Coordinates of C-alpha atoms in Angstrom, one line a residue:
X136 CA 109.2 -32.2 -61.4
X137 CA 107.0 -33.1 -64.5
X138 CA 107.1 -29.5 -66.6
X139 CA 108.5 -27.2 -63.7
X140 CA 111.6 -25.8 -63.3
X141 CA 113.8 -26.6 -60.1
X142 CA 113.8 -22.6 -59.9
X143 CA 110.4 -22.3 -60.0
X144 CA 109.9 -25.2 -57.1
X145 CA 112.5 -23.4 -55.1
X146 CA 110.8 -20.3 -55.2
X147 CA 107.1 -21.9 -54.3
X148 CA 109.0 -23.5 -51.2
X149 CA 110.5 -20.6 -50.3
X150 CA 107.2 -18.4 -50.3
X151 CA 105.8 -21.5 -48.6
X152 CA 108.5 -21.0 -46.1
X153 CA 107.8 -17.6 -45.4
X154 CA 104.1 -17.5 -45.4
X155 CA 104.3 -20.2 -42.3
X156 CA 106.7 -18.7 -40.4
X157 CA 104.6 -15.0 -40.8
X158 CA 101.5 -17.5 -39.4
X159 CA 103.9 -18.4 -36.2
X160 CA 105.1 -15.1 -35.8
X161 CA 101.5 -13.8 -35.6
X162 CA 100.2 -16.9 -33.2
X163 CA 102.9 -16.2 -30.6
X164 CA 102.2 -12.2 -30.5
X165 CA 99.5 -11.7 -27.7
X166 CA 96.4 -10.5 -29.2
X167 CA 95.1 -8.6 -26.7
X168 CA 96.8 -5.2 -25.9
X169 CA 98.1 -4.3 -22.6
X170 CA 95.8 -1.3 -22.2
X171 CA 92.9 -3.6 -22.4
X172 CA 93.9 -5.8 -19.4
X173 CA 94.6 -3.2 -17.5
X174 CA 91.5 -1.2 -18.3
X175 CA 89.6 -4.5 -17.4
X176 CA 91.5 -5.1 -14.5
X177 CA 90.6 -2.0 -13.3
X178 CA 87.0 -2.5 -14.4
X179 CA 87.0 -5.4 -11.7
X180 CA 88.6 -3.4 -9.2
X181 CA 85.8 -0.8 -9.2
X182 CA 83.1 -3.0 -9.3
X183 CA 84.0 -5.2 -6.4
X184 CA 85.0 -2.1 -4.0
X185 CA 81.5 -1.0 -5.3
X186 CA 79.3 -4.1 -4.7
X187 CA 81.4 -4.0 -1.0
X188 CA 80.3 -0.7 -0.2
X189 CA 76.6 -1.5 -0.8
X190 CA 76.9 -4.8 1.3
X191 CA 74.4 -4.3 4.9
X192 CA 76.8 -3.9 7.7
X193 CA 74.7 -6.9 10.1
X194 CA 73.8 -10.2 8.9
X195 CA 76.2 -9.7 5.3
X196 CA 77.8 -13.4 5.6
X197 CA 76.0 -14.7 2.4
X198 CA 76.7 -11.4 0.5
X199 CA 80.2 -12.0 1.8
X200 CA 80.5 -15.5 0.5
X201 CA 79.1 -14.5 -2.4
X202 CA 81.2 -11.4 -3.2
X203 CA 84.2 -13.0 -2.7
X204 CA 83.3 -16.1 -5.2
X205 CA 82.3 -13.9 -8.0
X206 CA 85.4 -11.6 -7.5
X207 CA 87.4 -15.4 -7.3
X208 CA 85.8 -16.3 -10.9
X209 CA 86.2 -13.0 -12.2
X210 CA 90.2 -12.8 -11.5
X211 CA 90.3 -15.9 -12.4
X212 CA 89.0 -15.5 -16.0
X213 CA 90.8 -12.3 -16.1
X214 CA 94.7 -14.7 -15.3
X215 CA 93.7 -17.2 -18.0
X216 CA 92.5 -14.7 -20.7
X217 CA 96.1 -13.1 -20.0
X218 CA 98.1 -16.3 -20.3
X219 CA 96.3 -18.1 -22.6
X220 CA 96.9 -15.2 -24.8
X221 CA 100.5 -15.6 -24.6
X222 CA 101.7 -19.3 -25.3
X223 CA 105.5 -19.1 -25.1
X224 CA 105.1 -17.7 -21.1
X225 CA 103.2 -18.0 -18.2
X226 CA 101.6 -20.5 -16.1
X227 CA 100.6 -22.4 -19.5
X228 CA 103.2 -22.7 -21.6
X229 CA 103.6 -24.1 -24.7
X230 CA 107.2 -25.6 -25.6
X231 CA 108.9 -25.4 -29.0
X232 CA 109.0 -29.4 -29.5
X233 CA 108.3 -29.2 -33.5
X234 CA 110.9 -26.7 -33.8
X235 CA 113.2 -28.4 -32.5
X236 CA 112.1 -31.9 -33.6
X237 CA 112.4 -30.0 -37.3
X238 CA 115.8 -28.2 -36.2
X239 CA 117.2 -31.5 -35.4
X240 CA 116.2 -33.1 -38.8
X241 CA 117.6 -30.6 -40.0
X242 CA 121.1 -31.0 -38.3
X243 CA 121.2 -34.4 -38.9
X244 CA 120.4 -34.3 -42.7
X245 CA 122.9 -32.0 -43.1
X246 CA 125.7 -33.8 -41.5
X247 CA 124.9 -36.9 -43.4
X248 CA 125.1 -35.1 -46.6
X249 CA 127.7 -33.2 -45.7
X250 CA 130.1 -35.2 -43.6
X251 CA 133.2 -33.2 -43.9
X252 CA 131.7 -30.0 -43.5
X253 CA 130.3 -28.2 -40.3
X254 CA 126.9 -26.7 -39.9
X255 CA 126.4 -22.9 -41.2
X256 CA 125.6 -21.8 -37.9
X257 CA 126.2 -22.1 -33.8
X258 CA 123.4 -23.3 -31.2
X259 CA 121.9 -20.1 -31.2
X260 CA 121.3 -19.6 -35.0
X261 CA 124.2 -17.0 -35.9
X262 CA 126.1 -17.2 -38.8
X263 CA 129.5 -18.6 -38.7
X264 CA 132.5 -17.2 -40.1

């Protein structure tokens, strides 16, 4: 605390605070709007029924084979572009372990410095009265 005020650090923290939970905020909104996947989705769509309609009617197996691996790889991409862009949901997901390490820390600091009082707020982070 050498020359600063304890105001003054409180403030810095609390700006601290707030610029990393404005970084969270931002990381767990999905990046890419909806119309986008959809507009690519249809995009594939086309060009499959397309590339099918131009296949020769005899002897087609290979262009067959070969049809259905690209559209394979191309859905594909298209399902982990979508959830990859959205952590919190989806076939990856991401779970809130440092949050809840750091809620718990929290919890327990606060009951051991405050042993006769009970925490500010329920399991669901409202305020109680």
């Amino acid at each position: 605390m050498q020359g600063e005020t304890v105001f003054g650090m409180l403030v810095a923290i609390d700006n601290n605070r707030s610029n990393e939970r404005e970084e969270r905020l931002t990381q767990a909104t999905a990046s890419i709007p909806s119309t986008i996947f959809w507009f690519l989705l249809a995009t594939l769509t086309i060009t499959v029924m397309a590339l099918g309609i131009c296949l020769p009617r005899r002897n087609n197996r290979g262009q067959l084979i070969t049809l259905t691996v690209i559209t394979a790889l191309l859905t594909t991409t298209l399902v982990i572009i979508r959830d990859v862009d959205r952590p919190f949901g989806g076939i990856i997901n991401v779970s809130p372990t440092a949050i809840t390490e750091a809620e718990r820390q929290a919890a327990r600091d606060f009951v051991a410095n405050h042993p006769a009082t009970e925490l500010p707020c329920d399991a669901h982070g409202d305020r109680i009265a």
